[in-house]
Coordinates of C-alpha atoms in Angstrom, one line a residue:
Chain A
M6 CA 0.0 0.0 0.0
D7 CA 1.3 3.4 -1.0
F8 CA 0.7 5.7 2.0
P9 CA 1.3 9.5 1.7
D10 CA 4.5 10.8 3.3
P11 CA 3.5 11.3 7.0
T12 CA 5.8 14.2 7.4
T13 CA 4.2 16.3 4.5
V14 CA 0.5 15.8 5.2
K15 CA -1.4 19.0 4.4
K16 CA -5.1 18.1 5.0
V17 CA -6.8 16.1 7.7
A18 CA -10.4 15.3 8.7
C19 CA -11.8 15.2 12.2
V20 CA -15.0 13.1 12.5
G21 CA -16.8 14.0 15.7
T22 CA -15.9 17.3 17.3
G23 CA -16.8 17.1 21.0
T24 CA -14.3 17.7 23.8
I25 CA -11.7 15.3 22.3
G26 CA -12.4 15.7 18.6
G27 CA -12.6 19.4 18.9
G28 CA -9.3 19.3 20.8
F29 CA -7.8 17.5 17.8
V30 CA -9.2 20.2 15.5
A31 CA -7.4 22.8 17.6
Q32 CA -4.2 20.8 17.6
F33 CA -4.2 20.2 13.9
L34 CA -4.9 23.8 13.0
A35 CA -2.2 25.0 15.4
S36 CA 0.2 22.6 13.7
G37 CA -0.5 24.2 10.3
Y38 CA -2.9 21.7 8.8
E39 CA -6.0 22.3 6.7
V40 CA -8.9 20.7 8.7
T41 CA -12.3 19.5 7.7
A42 CA -14.5 18.8 10.7
Y43 CA -17.7 16.7 10.7
D44 CA -20.2 16.4 13.5
P45 CA -23.9 15.7 13.1
G46 CA -24.9 16.9 16.5
D47 CA -27.2 20.0 17.1
G48 CA -25.1 23.0 17.8
A49 CA -21.9 21.1 17.1
E50 CA -20.4 23.9 15.0
E51 CA -21.0 26.6 17.6
A52 CA -19.6 24.3 20.4
L53 CA -16.5 23.7 18.3
Q54 CA -16.0 27.5 17.8
L55 CA -16.3 28.0 21.5
L56 CA -13.7 25.3 22.1
L57 CA -11.4 27.0 19.6
D58 CA -12.0 30.4 21.3
Q59 CA -10.7 28.8 24.5
A60 CA -7.9 26.8 23.0
W61 CA -6.4 29.2 20.5
P62 CA -4.8 31.7 23.0
V63 CA -3.3 28.7 24.7
L64 CA -1.9 27.4 21.4
E65 CA -0.6 30.8 20.5
R66 CA 1.4 30.8 23.8
I67 CA 2.7 27.3 23.2
G68 CA 3.7 28.5 19.7
L69 CA 1.8 28.1 16.4
K70 CA 3.5 26.3 13.5
P71 CA 4.0 27.9 10.0
G72 CA 0.6 28.2 8.2
A73 CA -1.4 27.8 11.4
S74 CA -4.7 29.6 11.1
R75 CA -8.3 29.2 12.4
S76 CA -9.4 30.2 8.9
R77 CA -8.2 26.8 7.6
L78 CA -11.1 25.0 9.2
R79 CA -14.1 24.0 7.3
F80 CA -17.1 22.5 9.2
T81 CA -19.6 20.3 7.5
N82 CA -22.5 18.1 8.5
K83 CA -21.9 15.8 5.5
I84 CA -19.3 13.1 6.4
E85 CA -18.5 12.4 2.7
E86 CA -17.5 16.1 2.3
A87 CA -15.4 16.0 5.4
V88 CA -13.2 13.1 4.3
A89 CA -12.9 14.0 0.6
G90 CA -9.2 14.4 -0.3
V91 CA -7.7 14.3 3.2
E92 CA -4.5 12.4 4.0
F93 CA -5.5 11.4 7.5
V94 CA -8.8 10.9 9.4
Q95 CA -9.1 11.2 13.2
E96 CA -12.3 9.7 14.5
S97 CA -13.7 10.9 17.8
V98 CA -17.3 9.8 18.0
P99 CA -18.8 9.0 21.4
E100 CA -17.4 6.0 23.3
N101 CA -19.8 3.4 22.2
L102 CA -18.4 0.3 20.4
E103 CA -21.4 -0.3 18.1
L104 CA -21.3 3.4 17.0
K105 CA -17.5 3.1 16.4
V106 CA -17.9 -0.1 14.4
G107 CA -20.6 1.6 12.3
I108 CA -18.6 4.8 11.6
Y109 CA -15.6 2.8 10.7
K110 CA -17.6 0.8 8.2
T111 CA -18.7 4.1 6.7
L112 CA -15.3 5.7 6.7
D113 CA -13.8 2.5 5.2
E114 CA -16.2 2.9 2.2
L115 CA -15.6 6.6 1.8
V116 CA -11.8 6.9 2.3
P117 CA -9.2 5.4 -0.1
P118 CA -7.4 2.4 1.4
N119 CA -4.1 4.2 1.5
I120 CA -5.4 6.8 4.0
V121 CA -4.9 6.0 7.7
I122 CA -7.9 6.3 10.0
G123 CA -7.1 6.8 13.7
S124 CA -9.5 6.4 16.6
S125 CA -9.7 8.5 19.8
T126 CA -11.2 5.5 21.6
A127 CA -10.3 5.6 25.3
G128 CA -10.1 1.8 25.5
F129 CA -11.8 -0.3 22.9
P130 CA -9.3 -2.5 21.0
M131 CA -9.0 -1.7 17.3
T132 CA -9.5 -5.4 16.7
D133 CA -13.2 -4.9 17.8
I134 CA -13.6 -1.6 16.0
Q135 CA -12.1 -2.6 12.6
K136 CA -14.1 -5.8 12.2
R137 CA -16.5 -4.6 9.5
C138 CA -13.9 -2.8 7.4
R139 CA -12.8 -4.1 4.0
F140 CA -9.4 -2.3 4.5
P141 CA -8.7 -2.8 8.2
G142 CA -5.0 -2.6 7.7
R143 CA -5.0 1.2 7.8
T144 CA -7.1 1.5 10.9
V145 CA -5.3 2.3 14.2
V146 CA -6.0 3.6 17.7
T147 CA -4.5 7.1 18.2
H148 CA -5.7 7.9 21.7
P149 CA -4.9 11.3 23.2
V150 CA -5.1 12.7 26.8
N151 CA -7.7 15.5 27.3
P152 CA -7.2 18.2 26.2
P153 CA -5.4 16.9 23.1
Y154 CA -4.2 20.4 22.2
L155 CA -2.3 20.8 25.5
I156 CA -1.2 17.4 26.8
P157 CA 1.6 16.0 24.5
L158 CA 1.0 12.3 24.9
I159 CA -0.8 10.1 22.4
E160 CA -1.0 6.3 22.3
V161 CA -0.7 4.4 19.0
V162 CA -2.0 0.9 19.1
G163 CA -3.0 -1.4 16.3
G164 CA -5.6 -4.2 16.1
E165 CA -5.1 -7.8 14.8
K166 CA -5.6 -6.7 11.2
T167 CA -3.6 -3.4 11.4
D168 CA -0.5 -3.3 9.2
A169 CA 2.7 -2.8 11.2
V170 CA 3.6 -0.1 8.7
V171 CA 0.6 1.8 9.8
L172 CA 1.8 1.9 13.3
D173 CA 5.0 3.5 12.0
W174 CA 3.0 5.9 9.8
A175 CA 0.9 7.1 12.7
T176 CA 4.0 7.4 14.9
T177 CA 5.8 9.5 12.4
F178 CA 2.7 11.6 11.6
F179 CA 1.9 12.5 15.2
E180 CA 5.6 13.3 15.9
A181 CA 5.4 15.7 13.0
V182 CA 2.2 17.1 14.5
G183 CA 4.2 17.7 17.7
K184 CA 2.9 15.0 20.0
R185 CA 4.8 12.6 22.3
V186 CA 3.9 9.1 20.9
L187 CA 3.6 6.0 23.0
R188 CA 3.7 3.2 20.4
M189 CA 2.4 0.0 21.7
D190 CA 3.3 -3.4 20.2
K191 CA 0.7 -5.3 22.1
E192 CA -3.0 -4.6 22.0
I193 CA -4.6 -4.4 25.5
Y194 CA -7.9 -2.9 26.6
G195 CA -7.5 0.6 28.0
F196 CA -4.0 0.8 26.5
M197 CA -1.4 2.2 28.9
I198 CA -2.8 5.6 30.0
N199 CA -6.2 4.4 31.0
R200 CA -5.0 1.3 32.6
L201 CA -2.8 3.4 34.9
Q202 CA -5.5 6.0 35.5
V203 CA -8.3 3.6 36.0
A204 CA -6.2 1.5 38.5
L205 CA -5.7 4.6 40.6
F206 CA -9.3 5.7 40.2
R207 CA -10.7 2.3 41.2
E208 CA -8.8 2.4 44.4
A209 CA -10.1 6.0 45.0
L210 CA -13.6 4.8 44.4
Q211 CA -13.2 1.9 46.9
M212 CA -12.0 4.3 49.6
I213 CA -14.8 6.8 48.9
A214 CA -17.5 4.2 48.9
A215 CA -16.2 2.8 52.3
D216 CA -15.9 6.3 53.8
Q217 CA -12.2 5.9 54.2
A218 CA -11.5 9.0 52.1
T219 CA -13.4 11.9 50.6
V220 CA -13.3 13.2 47.0
A221 CA -11.4 16.3 48.2
Q222 CA -8.9 14.1 50.1
I223 CA -8.3 12.0 47.0
D224 CA -7.7 15.0 44.9
D225 CA -5.4 16.4 47.6
C226 CA -3.4 13.2 47.4
L227 CA -2.6 14.0 43.8
T228 CA -2.3 17.8 43.7
H229 CA -0.4 18.2 47.0
G230 CA 1.5 14.9 46.9
L231 CA 1.8 12.3 44.1
G232 CA 0.9 14.7 41.2
L233 CA 3.6 17.1 42.2
R234 CA 6.2 14.3 41.8
W235 CA 4.6 12.7 38.7
A236 CA 4.6 16.1 36.9
V237 CA 8.4 15.9 37.2
M238 CA 9.2 12.2 37.1
G239 CA 7.4 8.9 36.8
P240 CA 7.1 6.2 39.4
F241 CA 10.4 4.5 38.5
A242 CA 12.4 7.7 38.5
T243 CA 10.7 8.5 41.9
F244 CA 11.8 5.1 43.3
H245 CA 15.3 5.7 42.0
L246 CA 15.5 8.8 44.3
G247 CA 13.8 7.0 47.2
A248 CA 16.8 5.1 48.6
G249 CA 19.3 7.8 49.3
D250 CA 22.2 7.6 46.9
R251 CA 21.8 3.9 46.4
G252 CA 19.3 4.1 43.5
L253 CA 16.5 2.0 42.0
G254 CA 18.2 -1.4 42.5
A255 CA 18.5 -0.8 46.2
W256 CA 14.9 0.5 46.4
M257 CA 13.6 -2.6 44.7
D258 CA 15.7 -4.9 47.0
S259 CA 13.9 -3.2 50.0
F260 CA 10.4 -2.9 48.6
G261 CA 10.1 -5.0 45.4
G262 CA 7.6 -7.7 45.9
V263 CA 6.4 -6.3 49.2
E264 CA 5.1 -2.9 49.1
W265 CA 2.7 -3.1 46.2
R266 CA 0.9 -6.2 47.3
A267 CA -2.1 -6.7 49.5
P268 CA -2.9 -5.4 52.2
Y269 CA -1.6 -2.2 50.5
V270 CA -4.3 -2.4 47.9
T271 CA -8.0 -3.4 47.9
E272 CA -8.2 -6.8 46.2
T273 CA -12.0 -7.0 46.3
P274 CA -14.5 -6.2 43.5
L275 CA -15.6 -2.6 43.1
P276 CA -18.7 -1.4 44.9
D277 CA -21.8 -1.3 42.7
W278 CA -22.4 1.9 40.9
T279 CA -25.5 3.3 42.6
P280 CA -27.3 6.7 42.5
E281 CA -26.2 7.1 46.1
L282 CA -22.5 6.7 45.3
R283 CA -22.9 9.1 42.4
A284 CA -24.7 11.7 44.7
K285 CA -22.0 11.3 47.3
I286 CA -19.2 12.0 44.8
L287 CA -21.0 15.0 43.4
Q288 CA -21.6 16.5 46.8
Q289 CA -18.1 15.9 48.0
A290 CA -16.7 17.3 44.8
E291 CA -18.0 20.8 45.7
E292 CA -15.0 21.0 48.1
V293 CA -12.7 20.5 45.1
I294 CA -14.4 22.8 42.7
E295 CA -14.6 25.6 45.3
G296 CA -17.2 27.6 43.4
R297 CA -15.0 28.0 40.3
S298 CA -16.7 27.9 36.9
I299 CA -15.7 25.3 34.3
P300 CA -14.2 28.0 32.0
Q301 CA -12.2 29.4 35.0
M302 CA -10.9 26.0 35.9
I303 CA -9.9 25.3 32.3
E304 CA -8.1 28.6 32.1
E305 CA -6.3 27.9 35.4
R306 CA -5.4 24.4 34.2
N307 CA -4.1 25.5 30.8
D308 CA -2.0 28.3 32.2
T309 CA -0.5 26.1 34.8
I310 CA 0.3 23.2 32.4
I311 CA 1.9 25.6 29.8
G312 CA 4.0 27.2 32.5
L313 CA 4.9 23.8 33.9
M314 CA 6.2 22.4 30.6
K315 CA 8.4 25.4 30.1
L316 CA 9.6 25.3 33.8
R317 CA 10.6 21.6 33.4
D318 CA 12.7 22.3 30.4
T319 CA 14.5 25.2 32.2
C320 CA 15.1 23.2 35.3
R321 CA 16.4 20.2 33.4
I322 CA 18.9 22.5 31.6
N323 CA 19.9 24.2 34.8
A324 CA 20.4 21.0 36.7
A325 CA 22.5 19.5 33.9
E326 CA 24.7 22.6 33.8
K327 CA 25.3 22.5 37.6
G328 CA 25.6 18.7 37.7
Chain B
M27 CA -4.1 14.1 79.3
D28 CA -2.6 17.5 79.3
F29 CA -0.8 17.9 75.9
P30 CA 1.4 20.8 75.1
D31 CA -0.1 23.5 72.9
P32 CA 0.5 22.2 69.4
T33 CA 0.9 25.7 67.9
T34 CA 3.7 26.8 70.3
V35 CA 5.9 23.6 70.2
K36 CA 9.6 24.6 70.3
K37 CA 11.6 21.4 70.4
V38 CA 11.1 18.1 68.6
A39 CA 13.0 14.9 68.2
C40 CA 13.6 12.9 65.0
V41 CA 14.3 9.2 65.6
G42 CA 15.9 7.7 62.5
T43 CA 17.5 10.1 60.0
G44 CA 17.5 8.3 56.6
T45 CA 15.9 9.8 53.5
I46 CA 12.5 10.3 55.3
G47 CA 13.7 11.1 58.9
G48 CA 16.4 13.4 57.6
G49 CA 13.8 15.1 55.4
F50 CA 11.8 15.7 58.6
V51 CA 14.8 17.2 60.3
A52 CA 15.2 19.6 57.4
Q53 CA 11.5 20.5 57.5
F54 CA 11.5 21.1 61.3
L55 CA 14.6 23.2 61.2
A56 CA 13.2 25.3 58.4
S57 CA 10.0 25.8 60.3
G58 CA 12.0 27.2 63.2
Y59 CA 12.1 24.3 65.7
E60 CA 14.9 23.1 67.8
V61 CA 15.6 19.5 66.7
T62 CA 17.4 16.6 68.3
A63 CA 18.1 13.8 65.9
Y64 CA 19.0 10.2 66.7
D65 CA 20.2 7.5 64.4
P66 CA 22.4 4.5 65.4
G67 CA 23.7 3.8 61.9
D68 CA 27.3 4.1 60.8
G69 CA 27.9 7.4 59.1
A70 CA 24.3 8.5 59.9
E71 CA 25.4 12.0 61.1
E72 CA 27.4 12.7 58.0
A73 CA 24.6 11.4 55.7
L74 CA 22.2 13.8 57.5
Q75 CA 24.5 16.7 57.0
L76 CA 24.7 15.9 53.3
L77 CA 21.0 15.7 53.1
L78 CA 20.8 19.1 54.8
D79 CA 23.3 20.5 52.4
Q80 CA 21.0 19.5 49.6
A81 CA 17.7 20.5 51.2
W82 CA 18.7 23.8 52.8
P83 CA 19.0 25.9 49.7
V84 CA 15.6 24.6 48.6
L85 CA 14.1 25.5 51.9
E86 CA 15.6 29.0 51.8
R87 CA 13.9 29.5 48.4
I88 CA 10.5 28.2 49.7
G89 CA 11.0 30.6 52.7
L90 CA 12.4 29.9 56.2
K91 CA 10.3 30.6 59.2
P92 CA 11.5 32.9 62.0
G93 CA 14.2 31.2 64.1
A94 CA 15.0 28.7 61.4
S95 CA 18.7 27.7 61.6
R96 CA 20.8 24.6 60.9
S97 CA 22.6 25.4 64.1
R98 CA 19.6 24.4 66.1
L99 CA 20.2 20.7 65.3
R100 CA 21.8 18.4 67.8
F101 CA 22.7 14.9 66.6
T102 CA 23.1 12.1 69.1
N103 CA 23.5 8.4 69.1
K104 CA 21.8 8.0 72.4
I105 CA 18.0 7.7 72.0
E106 CA 17.3 8.9 75.6
E107 CA 19.3 12.1 74.9
A108 CA 17.4 12.7 71.7
V109 CA 13.9 12.6 73.2
A110 CA 14.7 14.4 76.5
G111 CA 12.5 17.5 77.0
V112 CA 11.0 17.4 73.5
E113 CA 7.3 18.2 72.8
F114 CA 6.9 15.9 69.8
V115 CA 8.7 12.8 68.5
Q116 CA 8.8 11.8 64.8
E117 CA 9.8 8.2 64.3
S118 CA 11.3 7.2 60.9
V119 CA 13.2 3.9 61.4
P120 CA 13.3 1.4 58.6
E121 CA 10.0 -0.1 57.3
N122 CA 10.0 -3.2 59.4
L123 CA 7.0 -3.9 61.7
E124 CA 9.0 -5.7 64.4
L125 CA 11.5 -2.9 64.5
K126 CA 8.8 -0.3 64.7
V127 CA 7.0 -2.2 67.6
G128 CA 10.3 -2.4 69.5
I129 CA 11.2 1.3 69.0
Y130 CA 7.7 2.3 70.1
K131 CA 8.1 0.3 73.3
T132 CA 11.4 2.1 74.0
L133 CA 10.0 5.5 73.2
D134 CA 6.9 4.8 75.2
E135 CA 9.1 4.2 78.3
L136 CA 11.4 7.2 77.7
V137 CA 8.8 9.9 76.7
P138 CA 6.2 11.3 79.1
P139 CA 2.7 10.1 78.2
N140 CA 1.5 13.6 77.2
I141 CA 4.0 13.8 74.4
V142 CA 2.7 12.7 70.9
I143 CA 4.9 10.2 69.0
G144 CA 4.3 10.1 65.2
S145 CA 5.4 7.4 62.8
S146 CA 6.6 7.9 59.2
T147 CA 5.5 4.3 58.4
A148 CA 4.4 4.0 54.8
G149 CA 1.7 1.6 55.5
F150 CA 1.7 -0.3 58.8
P151 CA -1.4 0.4 60.8
M152 CA -0.7 2.2 64.1
T153 CA -2.8 -0.5 65.8
D154 CA 0.0 -3.0 65.0
I155 CA 2.8 -0.6 66.0
Q156 CA 1.4 0.6 69.3
K157 CA 0.6 -2.8 70.7
R158 CA 3.4 -3.0 73.3
C159 CA 3.0 0.6 74.5
R160 CA 1.7 1.4 78.0
F161 CA 0.5 4.7 76.7
P162 CA -0.7 4.0 73.1
G163 CA -3.2 6.9 73.2
R164 CA -0.5 9.4 72.1
T165 CA 0.8 7.3 69.2
V166 CA -0.3 8.2 65.7
V167 CA 0.8 7.7 62.1
T168 CA 2.2 10.9 60.5
H169 CA 3.2 9.8 57.1
P170 CA 4.8 12.2 54.6
V171 CA 5.6 12.1 50.9
N172 CA 9.3 11.9 50.0
P173 CA 11.0 14.4 50.2
P174 CA 9.1 15.6 53.4
Y175 CA 10.8 19.0 53.2
L176 CA 9.3 19.7 49.8
I177 CA 6.1 17.9 49.3
P178 CA 3.4 19.5 51.5
L179 CA 1.2 16.4 52.1
I180 CA 1.2 14.4 55.3
E181 CA -1.3 11.7 56.4
V182 CA -2.5 11.6 60.0
V183 CA -4.1 8.3 61.0
G184 CA -4.7 6.7 64.4
G185 CA -4.7 3.1 65.6
E186 CA -7.4 1.4 67.7
K187 CA -6.0 2.8 70.9
T188 CA -5.1 6.3 69.7
D189 CA -7.0 9.1 71.4
A190 CA -9.1 11.1 69.0
V191 CA -7.7 14.2 70.6
V192 CA -4.2 13.1 69.4
L193 CA -5.4 13.2 65.8
D194 CA -6.5 16.8 66.4
W195 CA -3.2 17.5 68.1
A196 CA -1.1 16.1 65.2
T197 CA -3.3 17.9 62.6
T198 CA -2.9 21.3 64.3
F199 CA 0.8 20.7 64.9
F200 CA 1.6 19.8 61.3
E201 CA -0.5 22.7 60.0
A202 CA 1.7 24.9 62.2
V203 CA 4.7 23.2 60.7
G204 CA 3.4 24.2 57.3
K205 CA 2.1 20.9 56.0
R206 CA -1.1 20.0 54.2
V207 CA -2.7 17.5 56.4
L208 CA -4.9 14.5 55.3
R209 CA -6.6 13.5 58.5
M210 CA -8.1 10.1 58.2
D211 CA -10.9 8.8 60.4
K212 CA -10.6 5.2 59.4
E213 CA -7.5 3.1 59.7
I214 CA -6.5 1.2 56.5
Y215 CA -3.3 -0.4 55.4
G216 CA -1.3 1.9 53.1
F217 CA -3.5 4.9 54.2
M218 CA -4.6 7.0 51.2
I219 CA -1.4 8.0 49.4
N220 CA 0.2 4.6 49.1
R221 CA -3.1 2.9 48.2
L222 CA -3.4 5.2 45.2
Q223 CA 0.3 5.0 44.3
V224 CA 0.5 1.2 44.7
A225 CA -2.7 0.7 42.7
L226 CA -1.1 2.5 39.8
F227 CA 2.2 0.9 40.3
R228 CA 0.8 -2.6 40.4
E229 CA -0.9 -2.0 37.0
A230 CA 2.4 -0.7 35.6
L231 CA 4.2 -3.8 36.9
Q232 CA 1.7 -6.1 35.3
M233 CA 2.2 -4.3 31.9
I234 CA 6.0 -4.4 32.2
A235 CA 6.1 -8.1 33.2
A236 CA 3.8 -8.9 30.2
D237 CA 5.9 -6.8 27.8
Q238 CA 2.9 -4.6 27.1
A239 CA 4.8 -1.5 28.2
T240 CA 8.4 -0.5 29.1
V241 CA 9.6 1.4 32.2
A242 CA 10.2 4.5 30.1
Q243 CA 6.7 4.3 28.6
I244 CA 5.1 4.1 32.0
D245 CA 7.1 7.1 33.2
D246 CA 6.1 8.9 30.0
C247 CA 2.4 8.2 30.7
L248 CA 2.9 10.2 33.9
T249 CA 5.3 13.0 33.0
H250 CA 3.8 13.7 29.5
G251 CA 0.2 12.9 30.3
L252 CA -1.4 12.0 33.6
G253 CA 1.1 13.7 35.9
L254 CA 0.8 17.0 34.0
R255 CA -2.9 17.0 34.9
W256 CA -2.6 15.7 38.4
A257 CA -0.1 18.4 39.2
V258 CA -2.9 20.8 38.6
M259 CA -6.0 18.9 39.5
G260 CA -7.0 15.6 40.9
P261 CA -9.0 12.9 39.1
F262 CA -12.4 14.2 40.1
A263 CA -11.7 17.8 39.0
T264 CA -10.2 16.3 35.8
F265 CA -13.5 14.4 35.2
H266 CA -15.4 17.6 35.9
L267 CA -13.7 19.1 32.9
G268 CA -14.0 16.0 30.7
A269 CA -17.7 16.5 29.6
G270 CA -17.6 19.9 27.9
D271 CA -19.6 22.4 30.0
R272 CA -21.8 19.7 31.5
G273 CA -19.6 18.9 34.4
L274 CA -18.9 15.9 36.7
G275 CA -22.5 14.7 36.9
A276 CA -22.7 14.3 33.2
W277 CA -19.3 12.7 33.1
M278 CA -20.4 10.1 35.6
D279 CA -23.6 9.4 33.7
S280 CA -21.5 8.6 30.7
F281 CA -18.6 6.7 32.3
G282 CA -19.6 5.9 35.9
G283 CA -19.7 2.2 36.5
V284 CA -18.3 1.4 33.0
E285 CA -14.9 2.9 32.3
W286 CA -13.0 1.8 35.5
R287 CA -14.0 -1.8 35.4
A288 CA -12.4 -4.8 33.7
P289 CA -11.4 -5.2 31.0
Y290 CA -9.8 -1.7 31.6
V291 CA -7.7 -3.1 34.5
T292 CA -5.9 -6.3 35.1
E293 CA -7.8 -8.3 37.6
T294 CA -5.3 -11.0 38.0
P295 CA -2.7 -11.5 40.7
L296 CA 0.6 -9.8 40.3
P297 CA 3.5 -11.6 38.6
D298 CA 6.0 -13.1 41.0
W299 CA 8.8 -10.9 42.0
T300 CA 11.8 -12.5 40.3
P301 CA 15.5 -11.5 39.7
E302 CA 14.6 -11.5 36.0
L303 CA 11.8 -8.9 36.6
R304 CA 14.1 -6.8 38.7
A305 CA 16.8 -6.9 36.1
K306 CA 14.4 -6.0 33.3
I307 CA 13.1 -2.9 35.3
L308 CA 16.7 -1.8 36.1
Q309 CA 17.8 -2.1 32.5
Q310 CA 14.7 -0.4 31.1
A311 CA 15.0 2.4 33.7
E312 CA 18.3 3.6 32.0
E313 CA 16.1 5.1 29.3
V314 CA 14.4 7.2 32.1
I315 CA 17.5 8.2 34.0
E316 CA 19.3 9.2 30.8
G317 CA 22.7 9.3 32.4
R318 CA 21.7 11.9 35.0
S319 CA 23.3 11.5 38.5
I320 CA 21.0 11.1 41.5
P321 CA 22.0 14.6 42.9
Q322 CA 21.4 16.1 39.5
M323 CA 17.9 14.5 39.3
I324 CA 17.2 15.7 42.9
E325 CA 18.2 19.2 42.0
E326 CA 16.0 19.1 38.9
R327 CA 13.1 17.7 40.8
N328 CA 13.4 20.2 43.6
D329 CA 13.7 23.2 41.3
T330 CA 10.7 22.1 39.2
I331 CA 8.4 21.4 42.2
I332 CA 9.2 24.7 43.9
G333 CA 8.5 26.5 40.6
L334 CA 5.4 24.6 40.1
M335 CA 3.9 25.4 43.5
K336 CA 4.5 29.1 42.9
L337 CA 3.1 28.8 39.4
R338 CA -0.1 27.2 40.6
D339 CA -0.8 29.9 43.1
T340 CA -0.2 32.6 40.4
C341 CA -2.4 30.8 37.8
R342 CA -5.2 30.3 40.3
I343 CA -5.3 34.0 41.2
N344 CA -5.1 35.1 37.5
A345 CA -7.9 32.7 36.4
A346 CA -10.1 33.9 39.3
E347 CA -9.5 37.6 38.3
K348 CA -10.4 36.9 34.7
G349 CA -13.3 34.5 35.5

């Protein structure tokens, strides 16, 4: 199959423009691409413009690439118009397997077989999504972290029928877009990011259901503790610094095989998801939200993350110069 | 029991001065306390001075409290000297339950019953540690996040025999020290911080053992994805912003009870802890460490975290003014 050069792509389509799909629109525009966007929902175009109003100043501060312009977006409610002549399609329809399978069948019929179709699915294996495609080889999961225009990471994972060369293509393409690519060789539910996130969140939910912790305390554990470290280094680098000057090997000799087993974690099934549990979370979350509006929280998040990414680069250089 | 006023404590003891205990020494000195430190290990005093050399410039940048001085530290290798006349004892001996039980029995005999003794244990319940004390009511877990002089969070958890008033005392005392206190009403293994951390780490270990992810990819998931968000907001605040302008309730209606269950997480026992797994982690970790020395990594971490904490405050104020 003769795929277009992933480093010189000019025109891409975004199918579905909610929080995630709209975030991809913003990212692609800022990276200098021409974008056609499709979403059949009522008010989808207005919602997308609002999202861009919010994202664009952020992207300007991160730095627009040559050719980046909001004027290079065309919105349509006809899917065949959206995908005509594009060199990549990013699918971000709601997280429903049947819906994804259906939209992939449609896209497979509309889009030439040498054009890669990536999915924003948060966890469905591409093997399940691609099953009704005639040309499944060019389908691949390309899963971002919300908001896609701000958080660098994206996971690239194939299904059983995905061509290996398409994993390479998607990796090179998204590196050209400016993303940090996690290319996975094995297909697992939830990929890497959601497996890690969900594991932590399950434990949080256990504690909240059992009245061992509140929503605000869980969020404090991250923002005033673990998240401060994980913004700077991952768990293994953290362990490497947790044994004085003896490093990761010594840390593992003390704690490997002990500290991450029961009784340190809850090895029981999750509590049932009930209206009571939902109400409890919602009520306790008020202590986290502290009366801030969603746009205010988004502004605060975006500013902090941009500043943090710059800060990390500076601190790494400074420490290297001193060290 | 007539406890000293927790807001006017002048003199504290640190029993055990490794990475964690030494970090407490640094924190207490910077908060203006007089500190006696005890550690029977070979070279412990020198190691503590090295830790202080590293921590003190950091603490100066965060801001020393009135009276803060490294000259107010007295090191001793006699435990009875260390605890004489102090108004609080922080125990940070190695993470071994028998050792903790023994040291608590000793401290219980040496320290008047109106003096609170806190433990840095990362997960043992105080119920198990306090069992040989004559005065268990004043014993309580006060568990920090490494490094204690930099990360604000501390968990306060009692055992079965801990007086409720001692939880209040420790909470007020550590707030006066300048910490962010997570006061827990229920005693669970691992408390909150390690439950969350271990849940995530177990999932990482599963994936590494199964060759689904590498150490560097796991660390990337945090530093280029989840950790960027969790430095700014916890999981619940993140979900609140994950459903457009519809908020946490709408997010839970879409994903509650679905997204955090199997097959999104590995619901099988952990792989055995083998020399092969240890070697694999150590080898893969080289990609994370990238040749940096431990002091260089510590410098980089400290600089970034200090900058991040200031950045968050500024961004919160700015967003509030605009919003």
